[in-house]
mmCIF file of C-alpha atoms in Angstrom:
data_model
loop_
_atom_site.group_PDB
_atom_site.id
_atom_site.type_symbol
_atom_site.label_atom_id
_atom_site.label_comp_id
_atom_site.label_asym_id
_atom_site.label_seq_id
_atom_site.Cartn_x
_atom_site.Cartn_y
_atom_site.Cartn_z
ATOM 1 C CA MET A 1 17.202 14.203 -10.818
ATOM 2 C CA ASN A 2 17.918 10.564 -11.569
ATOM 3 C CA ARG A 3 14.994 8.567 -12.994
ATOM 4 C CA GLN A 4 15.369 5.906 -10.298
ATOM 5 C CA TYR A 5 15.056 8.529 -7.557
ATOM 6 C CA LEU A 6 11.891 9.851 -9.192
ATOM 7 C CA ARG A 7 10.440 6.336 -9.195
ATOM 8 C CA LEU A 8 11.280 5.954 -5.493
ATOM 9 C CA LEU A 9 9.813 9.357 -4.697
ATOM 10 C CA ALA A 10 6.579 8.621 -6.584
ATOM 11 C CA CYS A 11 6.144 5.357 -4.682
ATOM 12 C CA MET A 12 6.718 7.107 -1.367
ATOM 13 C CA VAL A 13 4.176 9.811 -2.285
ATOM 14 C CA SER A 14 1.644 7.089 -3.130
ATOM 15 C CA GLY A 15 2.398 5.430 0.196
ATOM 16 C CA LEU A 16 1.848 8.682 2.042
ATOM 17 C CA GLY A 17 -1.612 8.760 0.489
ATOM 18 C CA PHE A 18 -2.568 6.109 3.051
ATOM 19 C CA VAL A 19 -2.583 8.844 5.675
ATOM 20 C CA LEU A 20 -5.292 10.694 3.768
ATOM 21 C CA VAL A 21 -7.544 7.685 3.112
ATOM 22 C CA SER A 22 -7.212 6.178 6.594
ATOM 23 C CA PRO A 23 -8.979 7.374 9.716
ATOM 24 C CA PRO A 24 -9.170 10.019 11.069
ATOM 25 C CA ILE A 25 -9.034 11.925 7.747
ATOM 26 C CA GLY A 26 -10.864 9.243 5.740
ATOM 27 C CA TRP A 27 -10.892 10.704 2.210
ATOM 28 C CA HIS A 28 -12.057 7.389 0.730
ATOM 29 C CA GLY A 29 -12.517 8.697 -2.814
ATOM 30 C CA LEU A 30 -8.816 9.522 -2.987
ATOM 31 C CA HIS A 31 -8.026 5.841 -2.591
ATOM 32 C CA TRP A 32 -8.906 5.214 -6.222
ATOM 33 C CA VAL A 33 -6.135 7.522 -7.460
ATOM 34 C CA MET A 34 -3.513 7.473 -4.697
ATOM 35 C CA LEU A 35 -1.665 4.498 -6.196
ATOM 36 C CA VAL A 36 -1.468 6.022 -9.693
ATOM 37 C CA PRO A 37 1.991 7.624 -9.198
ATOM 38 C CA ALA A 38 3.375 4.281 -8.033
ATOM 39 C CA LEU A 39 1.724 2.393 -10.892
ATOM 40 C CA LEU A 40 3.211 4.806 -13.416
ATOM 41 C CA CYS A 41 6.680 3.946 -12.113
ATOM 42 C CA LEU A 42 6.374 0.247 -12.844
ATOM 43 C CA GLN A 43 8.258 -1.007 -15.907
ATOM 44 C CA ALA A 44 7.433 -3.962 -18.125
ATOM 45 C CA GLY A 45 9.819 -6.878 -17.656
ATOM 46 C CA GLU A 46 11.141 -5.540 -14.340
ATOM 47 C CA HIS A 47 8.986 -7.658 -12.059
ATOM 48 C CA ARG A 48 11.549 -7.794 -9.241
ATOM 49 C CA ALA A 49 12.156 -4.017 -9.347
ATOM 50 C CA ASN A 50 8.386 -3.452 -9.484
ATOM 51 C CA ALA A 51 7.962 -5.669 -6.425
ATOM 52 C CA LYS A 52 10.586 -3.633 -4.561
ATOM 53 C CA LEU A 53 8.832 -0.380 -5.489
ATOM 54 C CA GLY A 54 5.516 -1.837 -4.311
ATOM 55 C CA TYR A 55 7.130 -2.913 -1.060
ATOM 56 C CA LEU A 56 8.467 0.628 -0.559
ATOM 57 C CA CYS A 57 5.021 2.103 -1.263
ATOM 58 C CA GLY A 58 3.392 -0.278 1.195
ATOM 59 C CA TRP A 59 6.049 0.195 3.860
ATOM 60 C CA VAL A 60 5.873 4.000 3.739
ATOM 61 C CA GLY A 61 2.082 3.890 3.731
ATOM 62 C CA LEU A 62 1.815 1.516 6.652
ATOM 63 C CA PHE A 63 4.500 3.321 8.614
ATOM 64 C CA ALA A 64 2.838 6.701 8.113
ATOM 65 C CA ALA A 65 -0.794 5.653 8.550
ATOM 66 C CA PHE A 66 -0.151 3.593 11.668
ATOM 67 C CA SER A 67 2.423 5.850 13.345
ATOM 68 C CA TRP A 68 0.086 6.061 16.342
ATOM 69 C CA ILE A 69 1.185 2.524 17.221
ATOM 70 C CA ILE A 70 4.427 3.905 18.653
ATOM 71 C CA ASN A 71 2.682 6.077 21.236
ATOM 72 C CA THR A 72 0.195 3.319 22.031
ATOM 73 C CA ILE A 73 3.050 0.933 22.832
ATOM 74 C CA VAL A 74 4.752 3.529 25.017
ATOM 75 C CA LEU A 75 1.518 4.449 26.789
ATOM 76 C CA PHE A 76 0.319 0.913 27.544
ATOM 77 C CA SER A 77 3.622 -0.852 28.209
ATOM 78 C CA ASN A 78 6.938 -0.311 29.927
ATOM 79 C CA MET A 79 8.754 -0.062 26.604
ATOM 80 C CA PRO A 80 10.663 3.113 25.797
ATOM 81 C CA TRP A 81 9.865 5.130 22.673
ATOM 82 C CA VAL A 82 12.780 3.557 20.761
ATOM 83 C CA MET A 83 11.324 0.073 21.338
ATOM 84 C CA GLY A 84 7.920 1.310 20.194
ATOM 85 C CA LEU A 85 9.561 2.606 17.031
ATOM 86 C CA LEU A 86 11.312 -0.741 16.511
ATOM 87 C CA VAL A 87 8.041 -2.671 16.932
ATOM 88 C CA HIS A 88 6.331 -0.282 14.504
ATOM 89 C CA CYS A 89 9.115 -0.773 11.940
ATOM 90 C CA ILE A 90 8.742 -4.551 12.269
ATOM 91 C CA PHE A 91 4.988 -4.177 11.776
ATOM 92 C CA ALA A 92 5.436 -2.100 8.599
ATOM 93 C CA THR A 93 8.144 -4.470 7.337
ATOM 94 C CA ALA A 94 5.959 -7.547 7.713
ATOM 95 C CA PHE A 95 2.690 -6.110 6.452
ATOM 96 C CA ALA A 96 4.254 -4.477 3.363
ATOM 97 C CA ILE A 97 5.039 -7.888 1.842
ATOM 98 C CA PRO A 98 1.656 -8.232 0.066
ATOM 99 C CA TYR A 99 2.345 -4.937 -1.718
ATOM 100 C CA ALA A 100 5.487 -6.444 -3.218
ATOM 101 C CA LEU A 101 3.457 -9.380 -4.465
ATOM 102 C CA VAL A 102 0.774 -7.204 -6.047
ATOM 103 C CA PHE A 103 3.042 -4.593 -7.617
ATOM 104 C CA GLY A 104 5.399 -7.282 -8.891
ATOM 105 C CA THR A 105 2.539 -8.888 -10.837
ATOM 106 C CA VAL A 106 1.059 -5.756 -12.459
ATOM 107 C CA HIS A 107 2.942 -6.102 -15.740
ATOM 108 C CA TRP A 108 2.595 -9.871 -15.668
ATOM 109 C CA PHE A 109 -1.188 -9.361 -15.673
ATOM 110 C CA ARG A 110 -0.878 -6.645 -18.287
ATOM 111 C CA GLU A 111 1.140 -8.865 -20.625
ATOM 112 C CA ARG A 112 -1.283 -11.780 -20.327
ATOM 113 C CA TRP A 113 -4.666 -10.119 -19.837
ATOM 114 C CA GLY A 114 -4.335 -6.781 -21.662
ATOM 115 C CA MET A 115 -6.553 -4.006 -20.342
ATOM 116 C CA ALA A 116 -8.160 -6.369 -17.837
ATOM 117 C CA TRP A 117 -5.129 -5.705 -15.604
ATOM 118 C CA VAL A 118 -6.942 -2.537 -14.505
ATOM 119 C CA LEU A 119 -9.559 -4.740 -12.843
ATOM 120 C CA LEU A 120 -7.146 -7.479 -11.794
ATOM 121 C CA PHE A 121 -4.857 -5.085 -9.881
ATOM 122 C CA PRO A 122 -7.446 -4.006 -7.289
ATOM 123 C CA THR A 123 -8.781 -7.546 -7.141
ATOM 124 C CA MET A 124 -5.299 -8.859 -6.371
ATOM 125 C CA GLN A 125 -4.732 -6.062 -3.855
ATOM 126 C CA VAL A 126 -7.896 -6.929 -1.944
ATOM 127 C CA ALA A 127 -7.248 -10.680 -2.234
ATOM 128 C CA THR A 128 -3.810 -10.336 -0.633
ATOM 129 C CA GLU A 129 -5.399 -8.739 2.403
ATOM 130 C CA HIS A 130 -6.456 -12.242 3.389
ATOM 131 C CA LEU A 131 -2.782 -13.243 3.621
ATOM 132 C CA SER A 132 -2.351 -11.140 6.730
ATOM 133 C CA PRO A 133 -4.602 -10.809 9.750
ATOM 134 C CA ALA A 134 -6.792 -7.722 9.830
ATOM 135 C CA LEU A 135 -5.260 -6.139 12.906
ATOM 136 C CA PHE A 136 -6.606 -2.710 12.060
ATOM 137 C CA PRO A 137 -9.620 -1.553 10.054
ATOM 138 C CA HIS A 138 -7.685 0.034 7.187
ATOM 139 C CA HIS A 139 -7.404 -2.212 4.196
ATOM 140 C CA HIS A 140 -7.848 -1.436 0.537
ATOM 141 C CA GLY A 141 -11.057 -3.408 0.259
ATOM 142 C CA ALA A 142 -12.656 -1.740 3.276
ATOM 143 C CA THR A 143 -11.769 1.712 1.998
ATOM 144 C CA MET A 144 -12.859 1.056 -1.581
ATOM 145 C CA TYR A 145 -16.222 -0.354 -0.499
ATOM 146 C CA ARG A 146 -17.010 2.895 1.298
ATOM 147 C CA PHE A 147 -16.882 4.780 -1.989
ATOM 148 C CA ALA A 148 -20.474 4.329 -3.179
ATOM 149 C CA GLU A 149 -19.815 5.415 -6.780
ATOM 150 C CA MET A 150 -17.684 2.296 -7.212
ATOM 151 C CA TRP A 151 -20.816 0.134 -7.094
ATOM 152 C CA GLN A 152 -22.384 2.107 -9.950
ATOM 153 C CA ILE A 153 -19.953 0.558 -12.458
#
């Protein structure tokens, strides 16, 4: 299989991890490792490609974790299922933008800050959550804070 396809697949698998860490499943501890496959795909000096991979990871994750939005739109409006799907796609498209920003800066942080990038990545991820309104309770910060062992560091 082509290396590029493997990178795309790894980012999609990481994105699908959102389903496991979000309600109703809520495996919060998994959140700390679910992005590892996507992070391993990022290449130094390829900031734009890294941003695109991050966007894909975020889009797949948001689309999968919030798929219930489609049925909610159909149930509480006069819109057909296709319109609910379109609205959901627009939602995932808009709210995946911060992932592009964060993933595109991983190697930039790594080049300038060395091993501190490991702390800067989650900090940047949580900080970008303030760029978009918190429409739903799932955000990286909210999930990570529920993992008590994190505060033992």
